[in-house]
Coordinates of C-alpha atoms in Angstrom, one line a residue:
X1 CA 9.7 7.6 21.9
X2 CA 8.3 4.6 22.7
X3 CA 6.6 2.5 19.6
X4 CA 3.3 2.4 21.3
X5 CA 2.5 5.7 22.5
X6 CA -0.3 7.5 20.6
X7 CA 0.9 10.0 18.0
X8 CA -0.2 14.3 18.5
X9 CA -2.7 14.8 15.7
X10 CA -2.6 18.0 14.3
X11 CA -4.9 20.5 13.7
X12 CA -6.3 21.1 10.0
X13 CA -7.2 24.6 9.5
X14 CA -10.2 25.6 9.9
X15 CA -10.9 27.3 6.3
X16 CA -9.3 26.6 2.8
X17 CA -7.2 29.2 1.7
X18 CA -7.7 30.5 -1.8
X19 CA -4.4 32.1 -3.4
X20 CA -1.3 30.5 -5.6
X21 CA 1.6 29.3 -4.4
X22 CA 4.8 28.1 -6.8
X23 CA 7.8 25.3 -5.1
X24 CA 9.8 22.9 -6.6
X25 CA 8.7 19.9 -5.7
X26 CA 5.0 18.6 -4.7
X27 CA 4.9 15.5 -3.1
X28 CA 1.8 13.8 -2.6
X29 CA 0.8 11.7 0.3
X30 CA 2.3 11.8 3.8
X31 CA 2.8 7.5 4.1
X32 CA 5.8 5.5 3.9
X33 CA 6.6 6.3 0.8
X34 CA 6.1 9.8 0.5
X35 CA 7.9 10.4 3.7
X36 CA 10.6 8.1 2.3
X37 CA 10.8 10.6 -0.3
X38 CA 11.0 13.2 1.6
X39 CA 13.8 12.4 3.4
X40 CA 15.5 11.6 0.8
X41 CA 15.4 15.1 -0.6
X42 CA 16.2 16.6 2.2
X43 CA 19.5 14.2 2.9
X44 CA 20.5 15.1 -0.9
X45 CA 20.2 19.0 0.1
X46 CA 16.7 19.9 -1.3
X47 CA 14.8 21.9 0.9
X48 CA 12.0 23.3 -1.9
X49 CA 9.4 20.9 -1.6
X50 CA 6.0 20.6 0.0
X51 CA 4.1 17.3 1.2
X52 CA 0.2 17.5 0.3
X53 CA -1.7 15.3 2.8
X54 CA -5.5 14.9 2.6
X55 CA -5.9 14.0 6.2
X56 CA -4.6 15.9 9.8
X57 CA -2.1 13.2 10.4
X58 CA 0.7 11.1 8.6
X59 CA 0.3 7.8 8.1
X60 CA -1.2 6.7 5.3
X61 CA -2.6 2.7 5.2
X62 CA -1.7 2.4 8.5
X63 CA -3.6 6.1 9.1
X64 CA -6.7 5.0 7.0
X65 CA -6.9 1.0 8.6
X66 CA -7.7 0.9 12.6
X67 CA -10.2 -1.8 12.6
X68 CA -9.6 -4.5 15.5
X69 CA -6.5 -6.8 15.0
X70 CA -5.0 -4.4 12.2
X71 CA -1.4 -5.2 12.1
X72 CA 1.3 -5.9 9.5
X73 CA 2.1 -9.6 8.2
X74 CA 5.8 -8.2 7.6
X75 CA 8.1 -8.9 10.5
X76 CA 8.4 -5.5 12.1
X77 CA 12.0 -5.2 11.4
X78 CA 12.2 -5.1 8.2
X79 CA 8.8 -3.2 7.7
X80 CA 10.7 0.7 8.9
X81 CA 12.9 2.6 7.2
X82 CA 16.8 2.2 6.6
X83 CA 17.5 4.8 8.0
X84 CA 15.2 4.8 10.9
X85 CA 15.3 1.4 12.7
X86 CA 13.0 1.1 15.7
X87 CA 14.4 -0.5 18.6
X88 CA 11.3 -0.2 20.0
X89 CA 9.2 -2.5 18.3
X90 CA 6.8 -4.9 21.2
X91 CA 6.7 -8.2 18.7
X92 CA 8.1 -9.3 15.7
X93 CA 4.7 -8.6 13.5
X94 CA 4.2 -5.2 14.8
X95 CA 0.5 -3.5 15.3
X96 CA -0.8 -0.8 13.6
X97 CA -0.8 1.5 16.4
X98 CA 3.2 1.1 17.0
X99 CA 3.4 1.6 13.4
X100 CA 1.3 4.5 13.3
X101 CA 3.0 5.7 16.1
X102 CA 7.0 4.9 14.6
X103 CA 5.6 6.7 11.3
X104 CA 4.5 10.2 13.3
X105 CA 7.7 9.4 14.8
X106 CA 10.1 9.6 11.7
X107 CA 8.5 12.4 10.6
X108 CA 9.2 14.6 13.5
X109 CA 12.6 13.6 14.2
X110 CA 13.6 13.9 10.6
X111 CA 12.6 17.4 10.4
X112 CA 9.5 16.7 7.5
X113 CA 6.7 17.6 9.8
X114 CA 7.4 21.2 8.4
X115 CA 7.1 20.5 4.9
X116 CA 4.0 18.7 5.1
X117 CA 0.4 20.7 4.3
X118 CA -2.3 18.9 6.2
X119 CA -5.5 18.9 5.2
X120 CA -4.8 19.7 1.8
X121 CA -6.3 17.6 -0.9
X122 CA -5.1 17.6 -4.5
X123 CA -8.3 17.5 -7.1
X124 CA -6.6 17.9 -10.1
X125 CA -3.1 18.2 -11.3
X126 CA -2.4 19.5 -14.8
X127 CA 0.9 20.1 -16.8
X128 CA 1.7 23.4 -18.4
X129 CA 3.7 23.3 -21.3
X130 CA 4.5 27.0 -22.1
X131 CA 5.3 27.2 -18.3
X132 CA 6.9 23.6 -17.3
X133 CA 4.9 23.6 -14.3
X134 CA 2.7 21.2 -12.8
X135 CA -0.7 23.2 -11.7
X136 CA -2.7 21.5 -8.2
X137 CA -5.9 21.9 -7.4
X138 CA -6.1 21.9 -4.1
X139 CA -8.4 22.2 -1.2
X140 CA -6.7 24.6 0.3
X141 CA -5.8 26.6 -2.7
X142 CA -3.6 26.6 -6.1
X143 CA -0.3 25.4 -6.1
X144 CA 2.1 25.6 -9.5
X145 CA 5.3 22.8 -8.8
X146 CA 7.7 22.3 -11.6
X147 CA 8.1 18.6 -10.4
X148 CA 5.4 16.7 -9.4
X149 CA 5.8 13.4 -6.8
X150 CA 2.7 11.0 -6.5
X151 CA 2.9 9.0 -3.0
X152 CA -0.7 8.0 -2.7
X153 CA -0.5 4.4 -1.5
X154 CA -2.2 1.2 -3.2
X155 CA -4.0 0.9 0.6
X156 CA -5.7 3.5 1.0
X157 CA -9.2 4.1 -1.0
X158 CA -11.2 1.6 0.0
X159 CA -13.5 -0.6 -2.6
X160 CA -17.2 -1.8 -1.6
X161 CA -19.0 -3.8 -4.3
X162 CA -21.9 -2.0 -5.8
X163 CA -24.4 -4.3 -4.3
X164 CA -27.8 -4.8 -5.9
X165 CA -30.3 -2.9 -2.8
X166 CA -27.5 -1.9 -0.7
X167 CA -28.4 1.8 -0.7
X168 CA -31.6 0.5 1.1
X169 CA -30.1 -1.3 4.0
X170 CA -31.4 -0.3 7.6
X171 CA -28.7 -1.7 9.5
X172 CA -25.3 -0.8 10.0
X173 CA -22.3 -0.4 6.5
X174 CA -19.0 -0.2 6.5
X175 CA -15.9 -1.2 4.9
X176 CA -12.8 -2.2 7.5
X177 CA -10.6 0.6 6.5
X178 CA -13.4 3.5 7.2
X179 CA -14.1 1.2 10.8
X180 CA -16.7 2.6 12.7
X181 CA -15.3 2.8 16.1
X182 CA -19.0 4.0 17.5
X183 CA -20.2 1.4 16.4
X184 CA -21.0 -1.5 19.5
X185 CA -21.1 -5.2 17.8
X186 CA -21.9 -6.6 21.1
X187 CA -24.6 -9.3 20.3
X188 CA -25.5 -8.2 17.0
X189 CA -26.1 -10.4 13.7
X190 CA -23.2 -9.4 11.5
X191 CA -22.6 -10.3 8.0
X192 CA -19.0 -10.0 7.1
X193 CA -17.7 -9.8 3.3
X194 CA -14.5 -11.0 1.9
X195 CA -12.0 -13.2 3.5
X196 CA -9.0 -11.2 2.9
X197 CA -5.7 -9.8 4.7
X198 CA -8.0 -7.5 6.7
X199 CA -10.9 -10.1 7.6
X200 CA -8.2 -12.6 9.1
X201 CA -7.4 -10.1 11.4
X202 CA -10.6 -8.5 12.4
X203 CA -12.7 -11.5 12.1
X204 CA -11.1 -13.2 15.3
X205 CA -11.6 -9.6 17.3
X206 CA -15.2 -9.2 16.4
X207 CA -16.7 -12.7 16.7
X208 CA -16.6 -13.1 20.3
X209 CA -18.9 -10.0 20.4
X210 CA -21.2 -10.6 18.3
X211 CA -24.5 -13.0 18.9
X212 CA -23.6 -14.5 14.8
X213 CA -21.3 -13.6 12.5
X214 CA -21.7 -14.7 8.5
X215 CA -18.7 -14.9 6.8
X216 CA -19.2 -14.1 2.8
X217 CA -16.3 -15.8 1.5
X218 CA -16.1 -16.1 -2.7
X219 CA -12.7 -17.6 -3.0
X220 CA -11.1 -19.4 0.2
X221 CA -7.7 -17.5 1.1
X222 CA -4.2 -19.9 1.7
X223 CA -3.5 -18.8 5.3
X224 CA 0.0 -20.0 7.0
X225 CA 0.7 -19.7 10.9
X226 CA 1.6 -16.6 12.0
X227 CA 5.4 -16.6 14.0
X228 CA 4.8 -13.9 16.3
X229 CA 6.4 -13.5 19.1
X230 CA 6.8 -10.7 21.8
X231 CA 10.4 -9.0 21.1
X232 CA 11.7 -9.1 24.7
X233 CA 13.1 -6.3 27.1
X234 CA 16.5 -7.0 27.2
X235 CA 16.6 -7.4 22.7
X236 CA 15.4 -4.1 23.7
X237 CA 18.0 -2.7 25.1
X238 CA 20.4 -4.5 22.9
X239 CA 19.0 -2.8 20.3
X240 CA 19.3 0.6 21.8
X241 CA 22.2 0.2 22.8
X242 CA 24.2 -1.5 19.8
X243 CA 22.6 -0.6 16.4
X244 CA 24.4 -2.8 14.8
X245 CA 23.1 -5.5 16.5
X246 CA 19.2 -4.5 15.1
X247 CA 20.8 -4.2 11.7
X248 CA 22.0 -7.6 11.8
X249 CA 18.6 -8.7 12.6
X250 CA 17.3 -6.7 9.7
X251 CA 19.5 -7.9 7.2
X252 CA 18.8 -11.9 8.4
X253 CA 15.4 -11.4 8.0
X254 CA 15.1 -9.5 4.8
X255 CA 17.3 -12.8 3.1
X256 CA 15.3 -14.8 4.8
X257 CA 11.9 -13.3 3.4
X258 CA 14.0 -12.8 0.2
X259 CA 13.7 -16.3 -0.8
X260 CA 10.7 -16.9 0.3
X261 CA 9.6 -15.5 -2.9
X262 CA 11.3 -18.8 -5.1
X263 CA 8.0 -20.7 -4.7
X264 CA 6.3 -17.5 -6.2
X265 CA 8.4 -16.9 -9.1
X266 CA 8.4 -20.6 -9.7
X267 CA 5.1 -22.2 -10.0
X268 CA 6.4 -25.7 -10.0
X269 CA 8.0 -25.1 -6.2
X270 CA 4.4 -23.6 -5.0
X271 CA 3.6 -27.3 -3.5
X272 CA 6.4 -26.7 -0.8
X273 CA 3.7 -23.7 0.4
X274 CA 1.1 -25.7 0.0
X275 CA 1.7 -28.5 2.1
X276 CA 2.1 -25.9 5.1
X277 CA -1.1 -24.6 4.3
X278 CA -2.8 -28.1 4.0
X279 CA -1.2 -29.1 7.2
X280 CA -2.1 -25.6 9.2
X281 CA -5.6 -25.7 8.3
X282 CA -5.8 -29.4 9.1
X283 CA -4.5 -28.8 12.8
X284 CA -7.2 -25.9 13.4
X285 CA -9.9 -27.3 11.8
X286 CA -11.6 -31.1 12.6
X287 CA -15.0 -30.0 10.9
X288 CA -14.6 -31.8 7.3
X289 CA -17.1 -30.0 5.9
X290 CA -15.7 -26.4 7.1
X291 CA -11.7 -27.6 6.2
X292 CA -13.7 -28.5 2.8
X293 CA -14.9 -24.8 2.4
X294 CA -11.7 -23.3 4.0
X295 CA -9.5 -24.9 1.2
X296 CA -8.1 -23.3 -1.5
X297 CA -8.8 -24.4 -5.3
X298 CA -5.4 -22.6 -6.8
X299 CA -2.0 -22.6 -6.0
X300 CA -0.5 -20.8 -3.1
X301 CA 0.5 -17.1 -4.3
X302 CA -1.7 -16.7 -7.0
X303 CA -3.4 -15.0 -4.3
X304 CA -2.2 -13.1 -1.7
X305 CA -0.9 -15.9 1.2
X306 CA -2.5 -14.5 4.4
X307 CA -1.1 -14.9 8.0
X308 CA -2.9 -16.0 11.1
X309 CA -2.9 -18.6 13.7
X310 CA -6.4 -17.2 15.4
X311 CA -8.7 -16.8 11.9
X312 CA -9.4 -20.5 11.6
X313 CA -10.3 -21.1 15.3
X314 CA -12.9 -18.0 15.4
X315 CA -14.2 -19.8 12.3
X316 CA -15.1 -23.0 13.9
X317 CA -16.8 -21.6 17.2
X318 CA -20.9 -22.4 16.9
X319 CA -21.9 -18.7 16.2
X320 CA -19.9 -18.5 12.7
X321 CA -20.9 -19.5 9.8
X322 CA -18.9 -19.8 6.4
X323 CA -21.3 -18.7 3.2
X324 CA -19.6 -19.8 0.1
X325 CA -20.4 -17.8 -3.2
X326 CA -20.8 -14.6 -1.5
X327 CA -23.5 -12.2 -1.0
X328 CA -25.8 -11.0 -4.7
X329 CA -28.4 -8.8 -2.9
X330 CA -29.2 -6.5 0.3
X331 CA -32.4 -5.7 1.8
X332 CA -33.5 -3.9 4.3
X333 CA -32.5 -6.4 7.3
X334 CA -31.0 -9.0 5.5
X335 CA -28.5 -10.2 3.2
X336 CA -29.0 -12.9 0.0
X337 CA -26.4 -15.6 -0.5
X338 CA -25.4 -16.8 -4.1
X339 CA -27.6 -19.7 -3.3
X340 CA -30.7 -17.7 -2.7
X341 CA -30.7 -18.3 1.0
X342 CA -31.1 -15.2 3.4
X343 CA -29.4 -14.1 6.6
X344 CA -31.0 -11.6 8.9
X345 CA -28.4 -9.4 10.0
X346 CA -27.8 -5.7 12.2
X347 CA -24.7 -4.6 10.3
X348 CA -22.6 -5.5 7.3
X349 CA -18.8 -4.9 7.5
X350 CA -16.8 -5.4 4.0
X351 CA -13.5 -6.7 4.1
X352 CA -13.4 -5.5 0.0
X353 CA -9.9 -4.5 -0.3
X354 CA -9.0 -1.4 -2.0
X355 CA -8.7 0.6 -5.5
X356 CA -5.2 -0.7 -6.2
X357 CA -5.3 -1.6 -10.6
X358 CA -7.9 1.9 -10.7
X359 CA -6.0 4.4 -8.8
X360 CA -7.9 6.9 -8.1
X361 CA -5.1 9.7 -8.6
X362 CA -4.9 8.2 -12.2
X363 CA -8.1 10.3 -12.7
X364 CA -6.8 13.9 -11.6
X365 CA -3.4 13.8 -13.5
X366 CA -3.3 15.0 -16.9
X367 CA -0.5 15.5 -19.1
X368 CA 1.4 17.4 -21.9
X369 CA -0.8 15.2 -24.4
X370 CA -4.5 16.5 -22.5
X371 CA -5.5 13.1 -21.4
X372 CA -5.4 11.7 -17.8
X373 CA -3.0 9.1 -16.5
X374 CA -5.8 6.9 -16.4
X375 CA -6.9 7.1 -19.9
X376 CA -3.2 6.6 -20.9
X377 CA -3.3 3.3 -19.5
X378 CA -6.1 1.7 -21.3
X379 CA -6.7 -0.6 -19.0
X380 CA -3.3 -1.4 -18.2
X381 CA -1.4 0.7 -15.5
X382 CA 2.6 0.5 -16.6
X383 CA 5.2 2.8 -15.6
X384 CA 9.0 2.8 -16.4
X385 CA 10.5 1.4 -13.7
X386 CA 7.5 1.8 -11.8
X387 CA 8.1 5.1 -11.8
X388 CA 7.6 7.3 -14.8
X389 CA 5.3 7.5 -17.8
X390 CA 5.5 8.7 -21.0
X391 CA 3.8 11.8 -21.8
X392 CA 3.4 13.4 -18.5
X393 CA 6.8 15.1 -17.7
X394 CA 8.7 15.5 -14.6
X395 CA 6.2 13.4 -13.0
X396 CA 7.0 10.5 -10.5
X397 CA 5.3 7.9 -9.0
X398 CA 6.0 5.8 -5.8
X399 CA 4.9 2.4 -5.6
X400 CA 3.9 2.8 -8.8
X401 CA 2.6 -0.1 -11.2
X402 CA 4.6 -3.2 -10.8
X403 CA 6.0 -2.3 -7.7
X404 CA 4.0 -4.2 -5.2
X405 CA 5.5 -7.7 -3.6
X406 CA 4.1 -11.1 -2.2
X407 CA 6.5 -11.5 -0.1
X408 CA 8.1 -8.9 2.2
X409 CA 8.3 -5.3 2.7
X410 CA 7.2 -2.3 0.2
X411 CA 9.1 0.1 2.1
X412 CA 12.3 -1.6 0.4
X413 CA 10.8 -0.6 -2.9
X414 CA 9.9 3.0 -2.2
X415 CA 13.4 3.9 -0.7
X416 CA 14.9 2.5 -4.1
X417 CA 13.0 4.3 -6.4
X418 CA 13.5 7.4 -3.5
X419 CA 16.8 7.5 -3.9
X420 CA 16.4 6.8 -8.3
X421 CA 14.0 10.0 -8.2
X422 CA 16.6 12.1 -6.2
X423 CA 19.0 10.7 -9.0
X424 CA 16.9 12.4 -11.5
X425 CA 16.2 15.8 -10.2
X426 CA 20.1 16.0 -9.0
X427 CA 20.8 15.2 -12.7
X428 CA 18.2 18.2 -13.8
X429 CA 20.0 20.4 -11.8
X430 CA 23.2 19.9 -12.4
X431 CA 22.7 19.6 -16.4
X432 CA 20.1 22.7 -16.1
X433 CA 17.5 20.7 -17.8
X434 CA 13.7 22.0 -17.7
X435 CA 12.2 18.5 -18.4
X436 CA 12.0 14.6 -18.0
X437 CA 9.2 12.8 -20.0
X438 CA 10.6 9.1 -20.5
X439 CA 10.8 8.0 -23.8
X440 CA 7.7 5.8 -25.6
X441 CA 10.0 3.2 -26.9
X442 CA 11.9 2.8 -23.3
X443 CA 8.7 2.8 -21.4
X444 CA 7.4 0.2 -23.7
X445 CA 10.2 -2.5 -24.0
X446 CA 11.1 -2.5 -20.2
X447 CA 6.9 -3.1 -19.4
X448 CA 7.5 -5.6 -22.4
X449 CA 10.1 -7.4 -20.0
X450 CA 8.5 -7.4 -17.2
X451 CA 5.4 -9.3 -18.9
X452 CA 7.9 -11.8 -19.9
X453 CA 9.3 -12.6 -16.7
X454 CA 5.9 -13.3 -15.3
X455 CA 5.3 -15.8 -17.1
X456 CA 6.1 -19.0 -14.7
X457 CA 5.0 -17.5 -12.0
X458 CA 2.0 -18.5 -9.9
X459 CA 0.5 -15.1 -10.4
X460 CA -0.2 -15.6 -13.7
X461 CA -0.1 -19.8 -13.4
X462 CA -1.5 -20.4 -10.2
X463 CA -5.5 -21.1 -11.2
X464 CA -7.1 -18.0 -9.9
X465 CA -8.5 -14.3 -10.5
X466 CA -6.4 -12.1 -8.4
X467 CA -6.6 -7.9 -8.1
X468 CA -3.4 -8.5 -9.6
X469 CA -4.6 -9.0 -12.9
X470 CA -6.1 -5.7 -14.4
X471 CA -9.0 -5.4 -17.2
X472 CA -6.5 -6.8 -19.9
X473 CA -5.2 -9.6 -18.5
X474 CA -1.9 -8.9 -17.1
X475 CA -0.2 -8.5 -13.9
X476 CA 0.4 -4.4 -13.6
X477 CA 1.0 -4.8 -9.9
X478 CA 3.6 -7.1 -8.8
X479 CA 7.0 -7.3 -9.5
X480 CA 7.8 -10.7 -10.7
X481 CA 11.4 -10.6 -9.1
X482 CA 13.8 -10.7 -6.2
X483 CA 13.5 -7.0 -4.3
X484 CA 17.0 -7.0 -4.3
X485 CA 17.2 -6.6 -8.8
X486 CA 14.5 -3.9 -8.1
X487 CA 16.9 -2.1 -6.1
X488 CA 19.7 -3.0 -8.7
X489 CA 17.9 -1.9 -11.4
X490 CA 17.6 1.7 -10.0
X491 CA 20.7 1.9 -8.3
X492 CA 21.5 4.8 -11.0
X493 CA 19.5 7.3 -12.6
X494 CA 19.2 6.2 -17.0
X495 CA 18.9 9.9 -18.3
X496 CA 19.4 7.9 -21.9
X497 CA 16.0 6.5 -21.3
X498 CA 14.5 10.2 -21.1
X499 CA 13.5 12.7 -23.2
X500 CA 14.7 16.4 -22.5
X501 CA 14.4 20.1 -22.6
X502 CA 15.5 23.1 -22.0
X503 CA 14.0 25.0 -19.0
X504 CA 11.5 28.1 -19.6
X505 CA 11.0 30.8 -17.0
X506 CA 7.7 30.8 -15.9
X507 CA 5.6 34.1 -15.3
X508 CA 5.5 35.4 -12.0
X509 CA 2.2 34.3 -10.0
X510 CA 0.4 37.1 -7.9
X511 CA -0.7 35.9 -4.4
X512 CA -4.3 36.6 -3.8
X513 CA -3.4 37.0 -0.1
X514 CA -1.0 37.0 1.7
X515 CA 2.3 35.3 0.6
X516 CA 3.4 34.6 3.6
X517 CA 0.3 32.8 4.2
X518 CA 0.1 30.7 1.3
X519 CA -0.7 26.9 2.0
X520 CA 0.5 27.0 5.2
X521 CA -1.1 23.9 7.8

């Protein structure tokens, strides 16, 4: 199938379905990851397993973002799946449709279409003890799983500041990942918010549409040129026709984008970034004034290092302005700068990022001890390995806390802790136990080490506040590594670092229709 044709969407069903429904394994979220996980089960011989997806389509980020310019700052061949390259692929940074498109792709040609429930949204999930069962909440009914598989994505729920008089705005609001397609910009006055990885990309769409365009900007973003080219016909074909040929590709760049992370790790090398960054924006930008506002006061990576070779020329054309301090107040046609000044404007789009730190799932999942995932964390998501917590047995999580890179691909770390979780439930099965719940003391020396090896990083050392950093002051988000230890580190299940028990039968569940019929998309 070609990368850019438009995926079939589905069709969610048309009521919820009330009745109770018991599986192995519940796996939420239908995006790289949970598909990762998915086919991972299946290639291990599990067939028991369901995927909950809110939506009518798979996807995830790349589902949820479809504003103008959305596409990845990965190169494309090393943002797929092992064990689905894409020969496919029209440039080396590919575009969200293509990526949409590859994702739909996967999932039909794997066979996990079949497993997946659409339109079935999980409120609350809550442990059993004196049935070892997980217990969903769902839209579309209750669902009992005796392991439970969280794939929600850090991309996905999108964060708007609670701004004072917002609720009272007359124009239009909305955030770049809920893009309002019906929406026509042409000559309107449009204040944007936030200068992050989505605003670089839509910004340059949008502002030769628009009559003005504000540009809200708090912290000024590091942005480096972006090396995209178009992938030809005939690498194409060579990569249709010889595999091995894509793979070698793959592997070049993934050690290429491997070390990229050194000046991360390394605050001291984070000059060798910054002088590209200096030396980009001083090309693009003769305005001294602007190249003033446009330049970062912290080290490169302390934030996320954005991608672009269009973002700095749409800001220098005469109707775009750059507001520094961002916006304090709406009213009803206007916005109010930090400086008190005011902007007349028809719409307001934020560029606000997303509930990453505060994940919303942590609110619906409680475990054997009657508190929430989120109240476990005080403040501090941590998981073991980025995977497990204490407390809330036979529960995983994908791209869990300290998961996330600044430097290439996620879908690397959600295969590795795929194939650990695999590990685990194979060893469950083949030892007959009931239960996983990682140990406290486990959990609590290996987030102890990851603390550690932050330190002399430019996360942590770089001279900024980051989403990174979560209420307590530490880094809960990115792993302060090479990908290539994350992998190490779960190439094999640790059952030493687990508690264990002994499996209970549970009591049968009476359908109240159907059972045939139960959760079925």
């Amino acid at each position: 199938m070609p990368a850019s044709a438009a995926p079939a969407r589905p069709t969610a069903p048309a009521e919820p379905e009330h009745h109770e429904r018991e599986v192995e394994i519940a796996i939420i979220g239908s995006g790289f990851s949970g598909l990762a996980m998915a086919h991972r089960l299946r290639r291990e011989g599990i067939d028991d397993f369901v995927i909950l997806e809110k939506a009518i389509d798979v996807g995830g980020t790349w589902r949820e973002n479809d504003y103008p310019g959305c596409a990845c700052d990965v190169p494309s061949h090393v943002y797929s799946f092992s064990f689905a390259p894409n020969p496919e692929w029209s440039t080396t940074y590919s575009p969200q449709p293509e990526i949409r498109a590859y994702i739909r792709d996967v999932a039909e040609r794997k066979g996990l279409l079949q497993h997946i429930r659409f339109g079935c949204e999980v409120s609350e999930a809550s442990w059993n003890a004196s049935e070892q069962r997980w217990v969903l909440a769902t839209s579309r009914g209750t669902l009992r799983a005796r392991v439970l598989i969280a794939a929600p994505g850090p991309l996905s729920e999108p964060q708007i500041p609670q701004l004072p008089g917002l609720g009272r705005f007359e124009g239009e609001v909305f955030h770049s990942a809920r893009w309002n397609h019906g929406y026509d910009l042409e000559g309107k006055r449009v204040a944007v918010v936030g200068t992050g990885a989505s605003a670089i990309q839509f910004v340059p769409k949008i502002q030769p549409k628009v009559t003005e365009l504000h540009l809200f900007q708090r912290t000024a973003p590091w942005v480096l040129p972006r090396t995209e080219r178009p992938i030809t016909g005939v690498e194409r074909a060579i990569f249709r026709r010889f595999p091995a040929a894509q793979r070698a590709v793959r592997a070049l760049v993934y050690w290429t984008r491997e070390w990229t992370a050194l000046p991360m790790l390394r605050v001291r090398l984070s000059p060798v970034i910054q002088k590209i960054g200096e030396a980009h924006l001083r090309l693009q930008v003769r305005d001294s004034e602007l190249r003033r506002r446009l330049t970062p006061s912290y080290r490169p990576g302390c934030k996320r290092i954005l991608l672009s070779s269009d973002y700095f020329p749409a800001l220098t054309r005469d109707n775009v302005e750059v507001v520094e301090g961002g916006v304090v107040e709406v009213r009803e046609r206007s916005v109010v700068a930090a400086d008190g000044t005011e902007r007349g404007v028809d719409a307001i789009i934020f560029g606000t990022g997303f509930h990453v730190l505060d994940m919303p799932i942590a609110e619906r999942v409680t475990g054997a001890e009657g508190i929430t995932l989120a109240e476990s964390f005080g403040g501090s998501p941590q998981a073991y390995r980025g995977t497990t917590f204490p407390g809330f047995p036979n529960l995983f999580m994908l791209l869990g806390p300290n998961t996330g890179l600044g430097h290439r691909s996620v879908v690397f770390m959600a295969e590795a802790q795929a194939r650990y979780v695999a590990q685990a439930l194979q060893t469950m099965r083949e030892r007959g136990i009931g239960t996983l719940r990682v140990r406290a003391e486990a959990h609590r020396d290996y987030n102890a080490r990851i603390q550690r090896r932050m330190k002399g990083t430019v996360w942590t050392e770089g001279g900024c506040a980051s989403w990174y950093i979560d209420a307590n002051g530490l880094n809960t988000s990115l792993w302060p590594d090479f990908a290539y230890r994350f992998r190490r580190e779960l190439r094999h299940f640790d059952l030493e670092a687990y508690e264990v028990g002994a499996p209970v039968v549970a009591p049968a569940v009476a359908p109240t229709v159907t059972a045939g019929a139960a959760l079925t998309a």
